mmCIF file of C-alpha atoms and ligand atoms in Angstrom:
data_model
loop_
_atom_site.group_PDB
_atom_site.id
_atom_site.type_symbol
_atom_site.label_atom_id
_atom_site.label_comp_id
_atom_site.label_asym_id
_atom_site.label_seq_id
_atom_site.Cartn_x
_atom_site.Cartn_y
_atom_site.Cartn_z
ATOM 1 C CA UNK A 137 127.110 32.475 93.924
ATOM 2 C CA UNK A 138 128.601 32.995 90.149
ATOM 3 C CA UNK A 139 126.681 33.627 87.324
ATOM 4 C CA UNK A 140 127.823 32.704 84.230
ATOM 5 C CA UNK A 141 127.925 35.243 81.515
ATOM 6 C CA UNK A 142 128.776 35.161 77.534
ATOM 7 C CA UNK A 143 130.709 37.634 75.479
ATOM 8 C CA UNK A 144 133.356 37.963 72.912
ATOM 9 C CA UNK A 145 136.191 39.084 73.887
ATOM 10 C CA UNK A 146 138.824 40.458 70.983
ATOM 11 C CA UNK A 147 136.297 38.479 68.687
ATOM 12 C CA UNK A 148 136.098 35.109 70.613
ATOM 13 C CA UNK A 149 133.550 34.155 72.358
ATOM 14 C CA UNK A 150 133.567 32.683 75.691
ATOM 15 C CA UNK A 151 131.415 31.750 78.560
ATOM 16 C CA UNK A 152 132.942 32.616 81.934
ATOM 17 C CA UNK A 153 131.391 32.716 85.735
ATOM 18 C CA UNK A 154 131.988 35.637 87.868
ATOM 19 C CA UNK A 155 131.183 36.565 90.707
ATOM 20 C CA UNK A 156 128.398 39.453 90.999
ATOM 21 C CA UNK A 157 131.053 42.179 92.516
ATOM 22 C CA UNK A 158 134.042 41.166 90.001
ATOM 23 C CA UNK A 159 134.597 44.166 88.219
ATOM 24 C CA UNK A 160 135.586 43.743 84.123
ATOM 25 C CA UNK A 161 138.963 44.595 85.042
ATOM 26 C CA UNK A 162 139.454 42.063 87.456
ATOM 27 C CA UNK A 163 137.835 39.702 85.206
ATOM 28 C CA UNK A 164 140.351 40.594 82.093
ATOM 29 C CA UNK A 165 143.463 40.365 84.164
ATOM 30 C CA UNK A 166 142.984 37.497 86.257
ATOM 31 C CA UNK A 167 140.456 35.389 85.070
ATOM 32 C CA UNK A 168 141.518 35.918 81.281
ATOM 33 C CA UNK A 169 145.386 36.773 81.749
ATOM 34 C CA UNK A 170 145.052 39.777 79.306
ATOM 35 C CA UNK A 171 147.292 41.776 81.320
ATOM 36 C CA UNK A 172 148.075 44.697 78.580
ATOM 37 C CA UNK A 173 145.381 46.384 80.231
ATOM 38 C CA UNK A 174 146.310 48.342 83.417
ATOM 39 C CA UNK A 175 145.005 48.949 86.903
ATOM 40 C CA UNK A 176 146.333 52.245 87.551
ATOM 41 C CA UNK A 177 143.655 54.142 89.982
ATOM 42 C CA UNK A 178 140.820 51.812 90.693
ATOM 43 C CA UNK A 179 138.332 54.662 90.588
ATOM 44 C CA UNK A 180 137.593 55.718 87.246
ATOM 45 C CA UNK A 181 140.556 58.656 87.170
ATOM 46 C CA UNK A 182 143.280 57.453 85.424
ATOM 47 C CA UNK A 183 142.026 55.890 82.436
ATOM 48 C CA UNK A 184 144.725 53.106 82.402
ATOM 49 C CA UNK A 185 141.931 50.070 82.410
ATOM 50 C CA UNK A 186 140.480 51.658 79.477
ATOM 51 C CA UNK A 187 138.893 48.737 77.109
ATOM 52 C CA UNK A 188 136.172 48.704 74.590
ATOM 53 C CA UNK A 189 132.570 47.767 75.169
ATOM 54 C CA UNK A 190 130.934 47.368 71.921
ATOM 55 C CA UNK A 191 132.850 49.945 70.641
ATOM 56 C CA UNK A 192 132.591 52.086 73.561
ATOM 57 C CA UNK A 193 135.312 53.501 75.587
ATOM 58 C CA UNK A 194 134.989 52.771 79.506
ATOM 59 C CA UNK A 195 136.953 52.339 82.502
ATOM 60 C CA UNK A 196 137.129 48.623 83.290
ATOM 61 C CA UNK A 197 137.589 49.271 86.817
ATOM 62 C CA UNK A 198 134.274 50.554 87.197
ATOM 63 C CA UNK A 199 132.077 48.264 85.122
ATOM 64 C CA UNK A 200 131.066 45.079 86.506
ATOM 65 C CA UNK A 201 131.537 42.034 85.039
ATOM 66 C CA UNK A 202 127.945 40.733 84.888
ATOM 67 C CA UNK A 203 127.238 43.850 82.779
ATOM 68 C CA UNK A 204 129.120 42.880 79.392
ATOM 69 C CA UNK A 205 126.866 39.584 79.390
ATOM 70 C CA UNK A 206 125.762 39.779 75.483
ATOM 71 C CA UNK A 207 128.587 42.257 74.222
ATOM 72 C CA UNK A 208 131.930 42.493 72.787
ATOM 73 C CA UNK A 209 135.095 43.585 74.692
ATOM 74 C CA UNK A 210 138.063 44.552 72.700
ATOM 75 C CA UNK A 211 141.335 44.966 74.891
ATOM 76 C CA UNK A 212 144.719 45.913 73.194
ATOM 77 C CA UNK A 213 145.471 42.252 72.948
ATOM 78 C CA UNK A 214 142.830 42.510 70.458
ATOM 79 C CA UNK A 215 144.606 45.131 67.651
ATOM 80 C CA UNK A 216 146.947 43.573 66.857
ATOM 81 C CA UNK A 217 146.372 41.398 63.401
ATOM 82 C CA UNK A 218 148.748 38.679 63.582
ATOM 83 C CA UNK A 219 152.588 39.909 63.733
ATOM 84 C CA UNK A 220 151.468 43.220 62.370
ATOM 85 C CA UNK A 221 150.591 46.253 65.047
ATOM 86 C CA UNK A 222 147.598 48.244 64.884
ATOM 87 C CA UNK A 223 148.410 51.469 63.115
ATOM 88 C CA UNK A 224 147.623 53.402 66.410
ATOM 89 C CA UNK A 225 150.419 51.529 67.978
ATOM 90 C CA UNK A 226 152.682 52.284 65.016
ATOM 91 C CA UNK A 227 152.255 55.871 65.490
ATOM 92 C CA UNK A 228 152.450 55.834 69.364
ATOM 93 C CA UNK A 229 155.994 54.200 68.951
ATOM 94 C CA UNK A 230 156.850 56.182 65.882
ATOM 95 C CA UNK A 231 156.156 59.251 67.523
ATOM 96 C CA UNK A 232 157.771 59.034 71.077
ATOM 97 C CA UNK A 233 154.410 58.783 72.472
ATOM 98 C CA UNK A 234 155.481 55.478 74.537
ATOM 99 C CA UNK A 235 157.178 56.235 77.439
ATOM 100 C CA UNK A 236 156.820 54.128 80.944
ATOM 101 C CA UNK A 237 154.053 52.961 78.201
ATOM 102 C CA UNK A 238 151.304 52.254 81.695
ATOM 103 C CA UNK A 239 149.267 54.973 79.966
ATOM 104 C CA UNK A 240 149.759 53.795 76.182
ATOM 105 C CA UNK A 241 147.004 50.617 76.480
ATOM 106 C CA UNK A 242 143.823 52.412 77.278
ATOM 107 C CA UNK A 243 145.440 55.801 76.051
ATOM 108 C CA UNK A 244 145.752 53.915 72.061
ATOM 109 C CA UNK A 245 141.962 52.393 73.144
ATOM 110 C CA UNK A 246 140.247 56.001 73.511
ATOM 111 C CA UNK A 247 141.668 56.784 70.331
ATOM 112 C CA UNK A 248 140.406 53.904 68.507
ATOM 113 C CA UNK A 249 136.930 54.683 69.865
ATOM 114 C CA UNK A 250 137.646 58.569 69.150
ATOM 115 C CA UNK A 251 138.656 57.680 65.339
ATOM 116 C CA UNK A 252 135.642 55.585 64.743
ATOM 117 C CA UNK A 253 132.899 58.110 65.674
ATOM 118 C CA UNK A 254 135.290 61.087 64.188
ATOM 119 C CA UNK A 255 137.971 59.855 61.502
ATOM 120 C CA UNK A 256 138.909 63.532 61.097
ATOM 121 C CA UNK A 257 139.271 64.828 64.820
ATOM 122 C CA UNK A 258 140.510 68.584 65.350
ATOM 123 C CA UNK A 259 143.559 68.998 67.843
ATOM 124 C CA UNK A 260 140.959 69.775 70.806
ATOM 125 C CA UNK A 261 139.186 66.964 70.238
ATOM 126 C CA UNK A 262 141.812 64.467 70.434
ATOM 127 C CA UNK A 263 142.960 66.343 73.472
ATOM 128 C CA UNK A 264 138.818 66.475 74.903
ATOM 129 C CA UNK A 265 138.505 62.935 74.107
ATOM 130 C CA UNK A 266 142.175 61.650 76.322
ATOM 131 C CA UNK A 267 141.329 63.921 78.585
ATOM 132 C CA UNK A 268 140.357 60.832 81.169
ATOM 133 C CA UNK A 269 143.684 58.926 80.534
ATOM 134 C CA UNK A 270 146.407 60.114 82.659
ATOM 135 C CA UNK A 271 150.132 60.381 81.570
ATOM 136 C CA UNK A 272 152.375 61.547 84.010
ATOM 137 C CA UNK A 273 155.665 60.856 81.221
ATOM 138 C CA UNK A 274 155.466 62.006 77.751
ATOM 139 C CA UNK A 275 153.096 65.802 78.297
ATOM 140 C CA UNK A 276 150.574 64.098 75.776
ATOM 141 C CA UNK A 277 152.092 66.116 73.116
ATOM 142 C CA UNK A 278 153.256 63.359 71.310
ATOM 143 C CA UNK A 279 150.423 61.140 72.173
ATOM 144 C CA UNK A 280 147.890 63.814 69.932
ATOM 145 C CA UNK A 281 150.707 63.637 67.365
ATOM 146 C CA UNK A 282 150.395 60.160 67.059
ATOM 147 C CA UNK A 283 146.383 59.972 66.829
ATOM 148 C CA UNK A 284 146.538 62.998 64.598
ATOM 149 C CA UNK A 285 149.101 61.412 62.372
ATOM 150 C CA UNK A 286 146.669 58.257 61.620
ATOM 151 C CA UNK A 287 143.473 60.543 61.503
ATOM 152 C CA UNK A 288 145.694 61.436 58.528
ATOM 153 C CA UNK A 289 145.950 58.025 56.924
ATOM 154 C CA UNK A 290 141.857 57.393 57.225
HETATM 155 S S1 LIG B 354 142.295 51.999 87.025
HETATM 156 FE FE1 LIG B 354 140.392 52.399 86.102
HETATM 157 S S2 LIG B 354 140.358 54.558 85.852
HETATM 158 FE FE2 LIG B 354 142.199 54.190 86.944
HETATM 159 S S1 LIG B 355 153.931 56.894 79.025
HETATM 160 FE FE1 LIG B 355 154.171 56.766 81.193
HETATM 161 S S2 LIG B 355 152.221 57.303 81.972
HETATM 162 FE FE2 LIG B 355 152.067 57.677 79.847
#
């Protein structure tokens, strides 16, 4: 038996039911076709289903649907402002930071939630803060290059 649940997702709000064992990411991808974000591990390792719960950084994959009743989801659908890309995603592409780019959604989504509690992050931060989103491609390197270069803008 569904419930139905309300929430805002990337600022508009919606009433959906789910079912109580659909997990957010399930819910994201196939109920709302928001496919940016990725199912990588399905266990909380990877980090690629990374979204934002009212400002919060969490693995989709492990959150259940019924929990975000009442709060705001932010997926990387939901940086973009119009034609223009987030400056995160500037800097990831700027930088070399986008490889296969399966990492890149929930890897520019940690940083977003990094740079709003810290707009100033040290080097180990950045790296303390990814260190639950997996690349296998780029050595993350370039990926702390690219947060560190917009730390430098705020
Ligand atoms: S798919 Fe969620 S942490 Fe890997
Ligand atoms: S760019 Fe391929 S996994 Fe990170």
């Amino acid at each position: 038996m569904g419930k139905l649940i309300q929430c805002k997702v990337n600022g508009e709000s919606i009433s959906l039911e789910v079912e109580p064992h659909w997990t957010l990411l399930r819910v994201i991808r196939d109920e709302l076709g928001l496919t940016g974000t990725k199912e990588g591990c399905g266990e909380g390792d990877c980090g690629a289903c990374t979204v934002l719960v009212d400002g919060r950084a969490v693995n989709s994959c492990l959150m259940l649907a019924i929990d975000v009743d009442g709060k705001a989801i932010t997926t990387i659908e939901g940086l973009t402002q119009g034609e223009s890309l987030h400056p995160l995603q500037k800097a990831f592409m700027e930088k070399g930071a986008v490889q296969c780019g399966f990492c890149t959604p929930g890897m520019i989504l940690t940083a977003k939630a990094l740079l709003e509690q810290n707009s100033h992050p040290t080097e180990e931060e950045i790296r303390f803060a990814i260190a639950g989103n997996l690349c296998r491609c780029t050595g993350y390197a370039k990926i702390v290059e690219a947060i560190q270069v917009v730390a430098k803008m705020e």
